[in-house]
mmCIF file of C-alpha atoms and ligand atoms in Angstrom:
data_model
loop_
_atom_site.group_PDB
_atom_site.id
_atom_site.type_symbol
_atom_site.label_atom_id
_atom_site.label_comp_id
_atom_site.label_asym_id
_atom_site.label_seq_id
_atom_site.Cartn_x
_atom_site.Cartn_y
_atom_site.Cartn_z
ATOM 1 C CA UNK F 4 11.946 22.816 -35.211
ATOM 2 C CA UNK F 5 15.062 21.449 -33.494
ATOM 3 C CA UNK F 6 17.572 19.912 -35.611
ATOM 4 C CA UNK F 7 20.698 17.959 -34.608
ATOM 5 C CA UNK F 8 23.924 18.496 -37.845
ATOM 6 C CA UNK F 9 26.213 16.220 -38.566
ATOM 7 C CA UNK F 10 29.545 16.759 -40.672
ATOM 8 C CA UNK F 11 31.544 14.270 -41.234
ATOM 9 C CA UNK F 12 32.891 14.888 -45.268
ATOM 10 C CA UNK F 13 36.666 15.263 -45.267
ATOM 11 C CA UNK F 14 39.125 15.666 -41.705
ATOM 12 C CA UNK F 15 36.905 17.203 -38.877
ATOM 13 C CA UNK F 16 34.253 16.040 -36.935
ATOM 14 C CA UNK F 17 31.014 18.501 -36.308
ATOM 15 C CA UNK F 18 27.976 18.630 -34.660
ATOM 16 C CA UNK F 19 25.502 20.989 -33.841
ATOM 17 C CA UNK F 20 21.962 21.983 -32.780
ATOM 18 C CA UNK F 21 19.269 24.452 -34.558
ATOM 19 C CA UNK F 22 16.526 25.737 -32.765
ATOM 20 C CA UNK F 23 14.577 27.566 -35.948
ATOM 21 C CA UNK F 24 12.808 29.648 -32.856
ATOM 22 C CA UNK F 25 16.115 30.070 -30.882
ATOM 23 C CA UNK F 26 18.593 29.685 -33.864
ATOM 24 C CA UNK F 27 22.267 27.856 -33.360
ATOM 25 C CA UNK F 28 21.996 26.749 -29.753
ATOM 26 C CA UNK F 29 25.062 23.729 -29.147
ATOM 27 C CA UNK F 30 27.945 23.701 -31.442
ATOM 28 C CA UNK F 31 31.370 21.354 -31.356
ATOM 29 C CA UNK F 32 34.166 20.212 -33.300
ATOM 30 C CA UNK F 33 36.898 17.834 -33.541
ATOM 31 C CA UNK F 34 39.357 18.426 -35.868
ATOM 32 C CA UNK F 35 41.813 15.559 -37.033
ATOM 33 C CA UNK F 36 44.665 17.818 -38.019
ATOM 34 C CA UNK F 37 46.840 15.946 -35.259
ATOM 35 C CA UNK F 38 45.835 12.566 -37.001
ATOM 36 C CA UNK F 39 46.727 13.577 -40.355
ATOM 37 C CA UNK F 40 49.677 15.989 -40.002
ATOM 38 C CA UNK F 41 52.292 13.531 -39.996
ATOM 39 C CA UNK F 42 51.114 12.386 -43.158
ATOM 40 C CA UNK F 43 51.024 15.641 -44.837
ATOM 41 C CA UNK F 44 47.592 15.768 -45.914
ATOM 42 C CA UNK F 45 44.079 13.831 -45.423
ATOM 43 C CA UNK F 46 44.540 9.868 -45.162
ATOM 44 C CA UNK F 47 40.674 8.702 -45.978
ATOM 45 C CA UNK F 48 40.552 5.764 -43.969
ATOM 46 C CA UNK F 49 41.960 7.417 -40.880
ATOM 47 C CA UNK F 50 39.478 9.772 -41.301
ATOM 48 C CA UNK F 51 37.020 7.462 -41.187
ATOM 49 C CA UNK F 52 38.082 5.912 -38.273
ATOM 50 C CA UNK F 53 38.294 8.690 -36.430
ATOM 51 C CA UNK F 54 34.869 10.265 -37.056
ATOM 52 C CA UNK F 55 33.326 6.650 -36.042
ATOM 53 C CA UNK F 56 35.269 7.205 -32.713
ATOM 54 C CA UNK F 57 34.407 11.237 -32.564
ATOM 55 C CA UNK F 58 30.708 11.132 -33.023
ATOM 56 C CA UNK F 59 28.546 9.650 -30.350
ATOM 57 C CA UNK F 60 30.983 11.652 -27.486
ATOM 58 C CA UNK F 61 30.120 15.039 -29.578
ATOM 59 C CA UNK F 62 26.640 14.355 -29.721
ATOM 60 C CA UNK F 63 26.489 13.667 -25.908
ATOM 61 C CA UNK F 64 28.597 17.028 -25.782
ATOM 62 C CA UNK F 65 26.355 19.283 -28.066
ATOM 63 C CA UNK F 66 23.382 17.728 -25.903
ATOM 64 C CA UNK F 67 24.437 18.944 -22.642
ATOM 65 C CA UNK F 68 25.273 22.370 -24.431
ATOM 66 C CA UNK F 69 22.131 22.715 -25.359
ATOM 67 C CA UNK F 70 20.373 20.824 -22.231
ATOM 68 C CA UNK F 71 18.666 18.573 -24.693
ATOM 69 C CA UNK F 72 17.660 14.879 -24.384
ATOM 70 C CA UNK F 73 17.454 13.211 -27.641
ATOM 71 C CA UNK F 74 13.470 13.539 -27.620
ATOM 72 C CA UNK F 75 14.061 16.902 -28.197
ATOM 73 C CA UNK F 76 14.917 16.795 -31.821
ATOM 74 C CA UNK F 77 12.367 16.949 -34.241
ATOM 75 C CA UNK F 78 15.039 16.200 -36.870
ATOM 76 C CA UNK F 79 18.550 14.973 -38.298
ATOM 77 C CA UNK F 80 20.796 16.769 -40.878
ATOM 78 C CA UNK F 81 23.677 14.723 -42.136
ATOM 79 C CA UNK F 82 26.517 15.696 -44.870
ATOM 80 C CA UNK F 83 25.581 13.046 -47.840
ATOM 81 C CA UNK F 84 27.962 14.571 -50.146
ATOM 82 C CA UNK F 85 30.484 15.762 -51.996
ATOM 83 C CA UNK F 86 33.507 14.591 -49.705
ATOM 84 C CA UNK F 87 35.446 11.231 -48.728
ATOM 85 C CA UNK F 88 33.449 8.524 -49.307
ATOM 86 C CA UNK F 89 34.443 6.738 -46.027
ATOM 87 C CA UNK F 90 33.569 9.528 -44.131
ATOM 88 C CA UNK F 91 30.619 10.616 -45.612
ATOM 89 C CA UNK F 92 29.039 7.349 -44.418
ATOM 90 C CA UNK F 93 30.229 7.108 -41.033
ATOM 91 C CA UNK F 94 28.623 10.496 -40.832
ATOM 92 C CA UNK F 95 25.315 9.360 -43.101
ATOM 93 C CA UNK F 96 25.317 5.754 -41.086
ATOM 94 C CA UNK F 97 24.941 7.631 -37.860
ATOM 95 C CA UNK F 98 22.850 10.493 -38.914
ATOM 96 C CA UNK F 99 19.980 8.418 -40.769
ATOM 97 C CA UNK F 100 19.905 5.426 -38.058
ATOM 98 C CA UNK F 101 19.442 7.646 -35.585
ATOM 99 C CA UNK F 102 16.453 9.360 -37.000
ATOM 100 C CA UNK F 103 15.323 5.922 -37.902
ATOM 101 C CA UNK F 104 15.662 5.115 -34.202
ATOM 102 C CA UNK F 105 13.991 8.368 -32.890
ATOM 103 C CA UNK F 106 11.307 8.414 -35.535
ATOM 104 C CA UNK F 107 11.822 11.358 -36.870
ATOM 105 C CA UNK F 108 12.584 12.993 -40.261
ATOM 106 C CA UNK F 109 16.042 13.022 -41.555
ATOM 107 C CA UNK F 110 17.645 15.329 -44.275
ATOM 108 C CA UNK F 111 20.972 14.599 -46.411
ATOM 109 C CA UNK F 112 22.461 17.802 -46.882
ATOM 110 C CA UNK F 113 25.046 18.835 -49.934
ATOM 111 C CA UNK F 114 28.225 20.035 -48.123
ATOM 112 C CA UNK F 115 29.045 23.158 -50.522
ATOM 113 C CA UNK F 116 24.765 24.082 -49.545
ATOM 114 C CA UNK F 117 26.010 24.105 -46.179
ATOM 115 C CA UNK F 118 28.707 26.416 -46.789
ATOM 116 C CA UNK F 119 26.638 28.587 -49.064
ATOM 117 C CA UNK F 120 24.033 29.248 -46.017
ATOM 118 C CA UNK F 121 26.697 29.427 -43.461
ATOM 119 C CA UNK F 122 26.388 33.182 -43.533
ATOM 120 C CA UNK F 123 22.772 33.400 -42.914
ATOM 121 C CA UNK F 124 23.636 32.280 -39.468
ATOM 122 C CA UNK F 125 24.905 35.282 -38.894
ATOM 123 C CA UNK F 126 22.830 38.727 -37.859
ATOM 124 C CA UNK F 127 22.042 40.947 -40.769
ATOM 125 C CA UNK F 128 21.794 37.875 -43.190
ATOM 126 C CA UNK F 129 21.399 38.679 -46.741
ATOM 127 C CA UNK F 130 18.219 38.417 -48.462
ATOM 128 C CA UNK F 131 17.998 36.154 -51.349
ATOM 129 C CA UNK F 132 19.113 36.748 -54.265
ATOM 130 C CA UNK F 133 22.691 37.144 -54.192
ATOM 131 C CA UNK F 134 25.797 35.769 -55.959
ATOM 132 C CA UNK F 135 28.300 33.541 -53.710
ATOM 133 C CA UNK F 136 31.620 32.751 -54.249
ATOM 134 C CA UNK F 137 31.923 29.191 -52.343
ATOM 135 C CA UNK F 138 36.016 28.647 -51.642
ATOM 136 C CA UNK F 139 36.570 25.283 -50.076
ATOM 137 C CA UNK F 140 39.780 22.496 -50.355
ATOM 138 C CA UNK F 141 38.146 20.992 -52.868
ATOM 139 C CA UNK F 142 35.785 23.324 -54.548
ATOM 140 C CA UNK F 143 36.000 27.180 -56.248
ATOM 141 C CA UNK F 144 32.299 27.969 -57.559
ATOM 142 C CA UNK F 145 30.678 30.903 -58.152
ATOM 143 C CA UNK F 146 27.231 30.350 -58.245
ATOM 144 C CA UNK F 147 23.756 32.559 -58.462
ATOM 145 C CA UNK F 148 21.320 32.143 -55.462
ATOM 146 C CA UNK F 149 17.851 32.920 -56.632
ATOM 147 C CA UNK F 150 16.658 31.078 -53.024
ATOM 148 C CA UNK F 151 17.505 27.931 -51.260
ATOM 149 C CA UNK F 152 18.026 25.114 -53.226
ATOM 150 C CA UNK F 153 17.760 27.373 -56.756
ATOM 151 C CA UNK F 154 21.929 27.674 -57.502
ATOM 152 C CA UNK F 155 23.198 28.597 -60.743
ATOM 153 C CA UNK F 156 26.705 27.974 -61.800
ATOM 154 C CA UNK F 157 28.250 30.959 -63.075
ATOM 155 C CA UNK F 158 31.766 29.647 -63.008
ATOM 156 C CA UNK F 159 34.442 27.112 -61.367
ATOM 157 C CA UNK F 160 38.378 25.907 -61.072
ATOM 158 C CA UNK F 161 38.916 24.078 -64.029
ATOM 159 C CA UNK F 162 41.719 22.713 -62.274
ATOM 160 C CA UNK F 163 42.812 22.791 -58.521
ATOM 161 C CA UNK F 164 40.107 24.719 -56.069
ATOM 162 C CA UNK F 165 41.771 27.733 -54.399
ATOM 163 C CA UNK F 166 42.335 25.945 -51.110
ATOM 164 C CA UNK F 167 44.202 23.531 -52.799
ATOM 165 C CA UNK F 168 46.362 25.907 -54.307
ATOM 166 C CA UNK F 169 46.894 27.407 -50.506
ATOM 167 C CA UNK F 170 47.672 24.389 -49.301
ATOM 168 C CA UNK F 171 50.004 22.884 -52.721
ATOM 169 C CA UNK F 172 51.581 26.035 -52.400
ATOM 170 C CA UNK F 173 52.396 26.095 -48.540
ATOM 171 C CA UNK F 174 53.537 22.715 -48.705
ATOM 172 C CA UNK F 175 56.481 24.160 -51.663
ATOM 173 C CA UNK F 176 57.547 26.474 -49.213
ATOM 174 C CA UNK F 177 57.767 23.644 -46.743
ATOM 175 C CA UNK F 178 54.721 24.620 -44.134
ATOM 176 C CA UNK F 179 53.000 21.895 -42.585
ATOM 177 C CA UNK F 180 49.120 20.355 -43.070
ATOM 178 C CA UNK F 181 46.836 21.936 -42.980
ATOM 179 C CA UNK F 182 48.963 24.588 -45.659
ATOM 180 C CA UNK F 183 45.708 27.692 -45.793
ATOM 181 C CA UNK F 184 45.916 28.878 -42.345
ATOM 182 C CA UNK F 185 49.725 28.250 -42.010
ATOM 183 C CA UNK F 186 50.218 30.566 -44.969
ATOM 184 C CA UNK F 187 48.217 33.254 -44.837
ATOM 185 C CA UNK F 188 49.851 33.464 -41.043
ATOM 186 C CA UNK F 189 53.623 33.243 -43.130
ATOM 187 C CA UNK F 190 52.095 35.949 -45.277
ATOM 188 C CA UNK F 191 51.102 38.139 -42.726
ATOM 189 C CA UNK F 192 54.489 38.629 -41.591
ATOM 190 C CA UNK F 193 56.497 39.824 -44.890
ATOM 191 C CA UNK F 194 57.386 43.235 -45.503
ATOM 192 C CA UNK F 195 55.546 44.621 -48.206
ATOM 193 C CA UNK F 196 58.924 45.975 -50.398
ATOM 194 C CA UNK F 197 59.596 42.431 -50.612
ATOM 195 C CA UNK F 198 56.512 41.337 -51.397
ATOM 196 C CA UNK F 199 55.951 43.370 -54.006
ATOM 197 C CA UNK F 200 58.814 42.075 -55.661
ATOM 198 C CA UNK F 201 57.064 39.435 -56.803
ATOM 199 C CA UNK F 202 53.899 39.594 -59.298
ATOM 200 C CA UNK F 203 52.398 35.593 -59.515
ATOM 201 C CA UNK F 204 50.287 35.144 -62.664
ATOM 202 C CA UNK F 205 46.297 36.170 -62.183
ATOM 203 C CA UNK F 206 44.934 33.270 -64.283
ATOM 204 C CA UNK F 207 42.041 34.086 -66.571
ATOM 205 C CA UNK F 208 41.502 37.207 -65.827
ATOM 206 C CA UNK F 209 42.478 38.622 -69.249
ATOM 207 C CA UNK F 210 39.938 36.561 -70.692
ATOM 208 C CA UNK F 211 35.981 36.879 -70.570
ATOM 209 C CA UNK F 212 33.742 34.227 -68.251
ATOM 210 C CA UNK F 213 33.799 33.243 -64.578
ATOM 211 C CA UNK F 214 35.986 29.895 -64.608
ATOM 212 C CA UNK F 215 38.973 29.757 -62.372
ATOM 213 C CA UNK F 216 42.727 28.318 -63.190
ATOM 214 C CA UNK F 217 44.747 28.186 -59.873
ATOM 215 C CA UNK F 218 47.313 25.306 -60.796
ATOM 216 C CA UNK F 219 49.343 27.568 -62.786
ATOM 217 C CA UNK F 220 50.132 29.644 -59.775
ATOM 218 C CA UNK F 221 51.842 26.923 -57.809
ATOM 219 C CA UNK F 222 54.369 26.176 -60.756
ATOM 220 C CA UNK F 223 55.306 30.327 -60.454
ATOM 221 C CA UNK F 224 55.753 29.844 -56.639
ATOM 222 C CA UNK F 225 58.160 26.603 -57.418
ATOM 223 C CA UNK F 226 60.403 28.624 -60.202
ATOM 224 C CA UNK F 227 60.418 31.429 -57.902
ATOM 225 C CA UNK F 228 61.064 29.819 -54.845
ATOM 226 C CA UNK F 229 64.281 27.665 -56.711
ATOM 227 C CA UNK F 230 65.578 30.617 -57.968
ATOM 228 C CA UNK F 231 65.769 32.276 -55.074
ATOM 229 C CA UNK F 232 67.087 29.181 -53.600
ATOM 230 C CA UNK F 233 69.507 29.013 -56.220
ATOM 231 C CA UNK F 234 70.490 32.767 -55.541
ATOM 232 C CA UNK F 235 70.778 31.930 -51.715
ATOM 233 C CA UNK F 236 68.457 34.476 -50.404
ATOM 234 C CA UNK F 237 65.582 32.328 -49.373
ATOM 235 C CA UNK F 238 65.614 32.715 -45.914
ATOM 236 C CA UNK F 239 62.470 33.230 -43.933
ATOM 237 C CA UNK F 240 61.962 37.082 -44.994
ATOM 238 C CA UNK F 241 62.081 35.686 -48.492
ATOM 239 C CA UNK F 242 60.163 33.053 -47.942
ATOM 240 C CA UNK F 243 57.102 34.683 -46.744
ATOM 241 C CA UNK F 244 57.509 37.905 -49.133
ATOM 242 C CA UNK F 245 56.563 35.040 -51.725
ATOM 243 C CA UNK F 246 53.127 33.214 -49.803
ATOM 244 C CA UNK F 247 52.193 37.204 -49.254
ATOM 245 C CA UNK F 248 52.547 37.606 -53.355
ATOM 246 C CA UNK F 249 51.338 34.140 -53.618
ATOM 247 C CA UNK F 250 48.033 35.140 -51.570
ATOM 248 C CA UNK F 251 47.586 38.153 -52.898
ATOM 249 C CA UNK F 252 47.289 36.728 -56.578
ATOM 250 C CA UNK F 253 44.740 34.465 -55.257
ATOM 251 C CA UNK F 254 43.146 37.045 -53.408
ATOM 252 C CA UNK F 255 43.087 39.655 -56.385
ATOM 253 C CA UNK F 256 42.009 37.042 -58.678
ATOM 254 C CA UNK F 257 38.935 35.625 -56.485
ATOM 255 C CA UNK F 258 37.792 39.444 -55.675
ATOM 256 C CA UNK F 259 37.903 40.480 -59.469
ATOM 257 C CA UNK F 260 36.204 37.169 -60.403
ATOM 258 C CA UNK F 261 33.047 37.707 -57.850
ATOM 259 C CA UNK F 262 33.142 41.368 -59.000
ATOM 260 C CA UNK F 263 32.608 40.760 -62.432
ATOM 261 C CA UNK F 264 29.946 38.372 -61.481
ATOM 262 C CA UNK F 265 27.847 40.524 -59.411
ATOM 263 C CA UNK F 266 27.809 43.093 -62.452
ATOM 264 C CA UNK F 267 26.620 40.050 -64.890
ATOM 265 C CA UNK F 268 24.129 39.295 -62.840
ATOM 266 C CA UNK F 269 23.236 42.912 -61.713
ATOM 267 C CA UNK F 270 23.505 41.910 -58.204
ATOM 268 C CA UNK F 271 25.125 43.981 -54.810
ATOM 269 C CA UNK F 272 25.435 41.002 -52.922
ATOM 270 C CA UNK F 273 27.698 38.769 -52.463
ATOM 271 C CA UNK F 274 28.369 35.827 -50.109
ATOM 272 C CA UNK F 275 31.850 34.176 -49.763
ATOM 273 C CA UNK F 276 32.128 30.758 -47.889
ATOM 274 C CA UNK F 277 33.942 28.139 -47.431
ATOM 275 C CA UNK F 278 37.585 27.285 -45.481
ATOM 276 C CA UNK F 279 39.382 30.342 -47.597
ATOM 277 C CA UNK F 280 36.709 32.787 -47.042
ATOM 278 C CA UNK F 281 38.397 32.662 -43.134
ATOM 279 C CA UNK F 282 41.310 33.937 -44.407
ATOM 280 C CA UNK F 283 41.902 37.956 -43.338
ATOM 281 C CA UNK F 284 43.452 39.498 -46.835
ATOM 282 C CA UNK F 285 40.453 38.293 -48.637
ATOM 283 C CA UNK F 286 37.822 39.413 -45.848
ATOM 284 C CA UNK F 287 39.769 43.064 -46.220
ATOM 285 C CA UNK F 288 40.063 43.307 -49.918
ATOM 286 C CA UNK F 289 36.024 41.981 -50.547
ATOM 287 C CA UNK F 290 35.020 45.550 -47.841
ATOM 288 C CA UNK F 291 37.807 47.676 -49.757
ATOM 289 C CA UNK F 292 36.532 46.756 -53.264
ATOM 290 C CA UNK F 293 32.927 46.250 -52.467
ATOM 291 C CA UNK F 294 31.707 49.195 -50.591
ATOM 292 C CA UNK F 295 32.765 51.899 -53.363
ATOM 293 C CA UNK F 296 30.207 50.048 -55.900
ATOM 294 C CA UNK F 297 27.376 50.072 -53.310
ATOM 295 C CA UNK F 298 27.854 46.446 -52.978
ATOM 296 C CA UNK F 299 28.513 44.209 -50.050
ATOM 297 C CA UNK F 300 29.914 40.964 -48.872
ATOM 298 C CA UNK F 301 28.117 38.894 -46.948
ATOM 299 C CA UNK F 302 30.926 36.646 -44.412
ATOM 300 C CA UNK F 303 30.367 33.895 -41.324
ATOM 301 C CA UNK F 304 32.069 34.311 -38.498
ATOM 302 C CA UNK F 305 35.874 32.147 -39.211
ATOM 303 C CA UNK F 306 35.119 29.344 -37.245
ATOM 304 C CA UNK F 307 32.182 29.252 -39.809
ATOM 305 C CA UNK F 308 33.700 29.316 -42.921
ATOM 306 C CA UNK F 309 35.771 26.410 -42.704
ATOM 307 C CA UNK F 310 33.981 22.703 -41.640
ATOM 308 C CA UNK F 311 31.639 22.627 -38.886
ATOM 309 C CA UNK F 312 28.396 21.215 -37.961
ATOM 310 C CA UNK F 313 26.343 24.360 -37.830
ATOM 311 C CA UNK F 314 26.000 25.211 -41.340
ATOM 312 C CA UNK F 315 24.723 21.222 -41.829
ATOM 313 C CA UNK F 316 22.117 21.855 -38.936
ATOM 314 C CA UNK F 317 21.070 25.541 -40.598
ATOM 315 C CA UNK F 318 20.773 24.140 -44.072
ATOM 316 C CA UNK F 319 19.324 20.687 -42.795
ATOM 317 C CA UNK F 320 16.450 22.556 -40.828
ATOM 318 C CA UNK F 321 15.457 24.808 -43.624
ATOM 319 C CA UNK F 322 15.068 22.229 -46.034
ATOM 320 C CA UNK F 323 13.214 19.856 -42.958
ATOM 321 C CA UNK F 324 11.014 23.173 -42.619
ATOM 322 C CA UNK F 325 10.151 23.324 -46.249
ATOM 323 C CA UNK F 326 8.942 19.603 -46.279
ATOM 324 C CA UNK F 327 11.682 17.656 -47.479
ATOM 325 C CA UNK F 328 12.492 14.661 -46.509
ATOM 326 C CA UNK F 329 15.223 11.743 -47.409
ATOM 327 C CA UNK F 330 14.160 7.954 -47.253
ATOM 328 C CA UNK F 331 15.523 5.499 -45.553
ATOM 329 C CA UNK F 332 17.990 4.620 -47.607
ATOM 330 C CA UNK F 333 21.833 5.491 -46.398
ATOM 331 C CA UNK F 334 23.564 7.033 -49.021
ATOM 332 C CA UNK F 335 26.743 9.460 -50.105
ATOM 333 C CA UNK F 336 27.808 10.713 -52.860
ATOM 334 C CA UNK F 337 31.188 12.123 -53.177
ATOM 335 C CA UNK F 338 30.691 13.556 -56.295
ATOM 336 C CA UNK F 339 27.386 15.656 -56.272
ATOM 337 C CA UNK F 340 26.751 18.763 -58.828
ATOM 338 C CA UNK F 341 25.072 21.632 -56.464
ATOM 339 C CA UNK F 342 23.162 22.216 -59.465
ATOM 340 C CA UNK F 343 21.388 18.732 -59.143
ATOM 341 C CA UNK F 344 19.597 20.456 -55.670
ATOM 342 C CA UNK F 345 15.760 20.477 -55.264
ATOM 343 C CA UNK F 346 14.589 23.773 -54.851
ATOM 344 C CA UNK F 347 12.767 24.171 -51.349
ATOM 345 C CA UNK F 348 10.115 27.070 -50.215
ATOM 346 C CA UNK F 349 11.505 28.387 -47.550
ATOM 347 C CA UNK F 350 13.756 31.423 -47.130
HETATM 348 O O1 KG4 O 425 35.642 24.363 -46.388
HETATM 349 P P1 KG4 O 425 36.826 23.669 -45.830
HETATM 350 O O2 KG4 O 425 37.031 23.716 -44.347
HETATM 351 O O3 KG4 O 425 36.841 22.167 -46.253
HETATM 352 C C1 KG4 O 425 36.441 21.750 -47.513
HETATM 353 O O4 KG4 O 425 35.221 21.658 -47.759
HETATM 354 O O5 KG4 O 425 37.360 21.563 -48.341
HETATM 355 O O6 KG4 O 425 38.091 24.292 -46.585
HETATM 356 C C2 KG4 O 425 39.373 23.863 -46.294
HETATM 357 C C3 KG4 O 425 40.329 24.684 -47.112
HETATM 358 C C4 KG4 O 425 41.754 24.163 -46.999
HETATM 359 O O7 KG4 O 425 42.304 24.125 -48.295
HETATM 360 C C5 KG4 O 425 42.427 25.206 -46.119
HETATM 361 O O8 KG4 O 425 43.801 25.317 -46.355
HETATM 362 C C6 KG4 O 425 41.683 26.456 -46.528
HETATM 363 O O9 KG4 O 425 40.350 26.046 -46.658
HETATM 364 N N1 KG4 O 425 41.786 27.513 -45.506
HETATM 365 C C7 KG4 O 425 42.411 28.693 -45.708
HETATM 366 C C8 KG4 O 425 42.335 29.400 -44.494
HETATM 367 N N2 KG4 O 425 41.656 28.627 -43.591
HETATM 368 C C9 KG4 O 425 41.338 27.471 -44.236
HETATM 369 N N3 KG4 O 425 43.014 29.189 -46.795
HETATM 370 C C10 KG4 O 425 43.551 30.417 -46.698
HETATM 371 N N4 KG4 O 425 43.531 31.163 -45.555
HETATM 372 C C11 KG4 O 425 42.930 30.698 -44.442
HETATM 373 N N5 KG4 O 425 42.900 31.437 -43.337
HETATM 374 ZN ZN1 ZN O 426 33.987 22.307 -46.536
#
């Protein structure tokens, strides 16, 4: 079955193609960090805007990739939800009208499912069942996988998801949008002594359960990043001894969190996606803390983990492959429990 993705949810632009026989065969992204920077974060109708103006030139791009016509596809995957509601529908608008128009199925797909399978794109997938820790801008879940479409909740953020906190965080220390990426880079250059000279808060981990807290965490960074102000010593050393503290509480806290989960659920795998999952200290810390309990972490590739078209297409096919279908209605929903999935067959 060849399936055409669309993602369209928040601030980049991505389509792909899925060949079930051949697997992911045309992948491309826009991303409308340009757009937005000057702004300082995601302005929704912008972002609409732009993916209205981004999508039919990346289909024709993904097409010639792949040497497809459109009578190729045997189906369309489109993000329905959770995201901006704008931008959802550009992407569901397009996506829906032109399986309509091809007469062929068409699948809305739940963004956070798409991240969830984005590993199994990946050689040496894991088999199902497995725990995942899904780490997005606007969503920190852990979650049991009994099979597609069969998620429990374990735990979440009761407050802000941990890319939010990156980015919250790297906007205190005065990095630009988008803040994840330009931190962790900030991070990567402290020196450890100085690092280490700060401990940031690892919220709820004295207490039983899987929930996250990460908004306390950016209040820490503020009070330590004024005092140090206030001391005159925050020059750029300092400044990046506190995002390498900063990520390393998030880091420690996410890793300890997905730990404790595995052993509740007496599971050895585990499968981290989402934007944060791309970031390095994480990736090391899951092998270093993993492999000594005979457990492992299941990763996508970076470009992967963080918005793309791919992961629509993958999760869009298998749910196409099992039978499923979506009417002709054009819908979003930017708010959409990953609990509320159907379960499908396959996988
Ligand atoms: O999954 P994603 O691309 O979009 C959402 O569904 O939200 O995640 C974006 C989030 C942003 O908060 C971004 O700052 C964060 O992922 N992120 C990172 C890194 N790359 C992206 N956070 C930490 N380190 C990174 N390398
Ligand atoms: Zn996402």
């Amino acid at each position: 079955m060849r399936v055409l993705g669309i993602e369209s949810s928040c601030d980049e632009t991505g389509l792909a193609l899925f060949d079930t026989e051949r697997g992911l065969v045309a992948d491309a992204l826009h991303s409308q960090v340009d757009l937005h920077a000057t702004y300082g974060g995601v302005v929704p109708e912008l972002a609409s805007r732009d993916h209205s103006r981004r999508l039919l030139p990346l289909l024709e791009s993904v097409l010639a990739e792949a040497g497809w016509q459109l009578d190729d596809l045997d189906g369309v995957a489109y993000t329905a939800g959770p995201g901006l509601m704008g931008a959802l529908l550009v992407g569901a608008t397009f996506g829906r009208s032109l399986a309509f128009s091809l007469g062929i199925p068409a699948l809305a797909v739940h963004h956070m499912e798409g991240h969830l399978l984005a590993p199994l794109l990946e050689p040496d997938p894991p088999a199902f069942p497995f725990v995942a820790l899904l780490v997005s801008g606007g969503h920190t879940l852990l979650v049991d996988v009994e099979g597609l479409g069969r998620y429990t909740l374990l735990g979440e953020s009761i407050d802000d998801a941990a890319g939010e906190a990156f980015d919250k965080t790297a906007k205190l220390l005065g990095l630009p949008y988008p803040g994840g990426p330009h931190l962790a880079a900030l991070a990567q250059r402290a020196n450890p002594e100085r690092a280490a000279c700060y401990r940031f808060p690892r919220p709820m981990l004295d207490r039983p359960g899987l929930d996250f807290s990460f908004s306390g965490l950016k209040t820490a960074v503020l009070t330590a990043t004024r005092r140090a102000e206030a001391e005159g010593t925050l020059d750029g050393e300092e400044r990046a001894a506190i995002a390498a503290a900063f990520e390393e509480a998030v880091v420690d806290t996410l890793v300890r969190k997905a730990e404790r989960a595995l052993a509740q659920q007496g599971r050895d795998r585990l499968v981290i996606a989402g934007g944060v999952s791309a970031n390095q200290r994480l990736r090391e810390a899951l092998d270093a803390r993993l492999s000594p309990r005979g457990a492992r972490a299941y990763l996508a590739r970076p470009a992967l983990c963080t918005d793309n078209g791919a992961m629509i297409a993958y999760a869009g096919a298998c749910r196409l492959e099992s039978g499923q279908r979506t009417g002709l209605e054009i819908g979003a929903r930017p708010r959409w429990p990953l609990a509320e999935l159907e379960p499908a067959t396959h996988g």
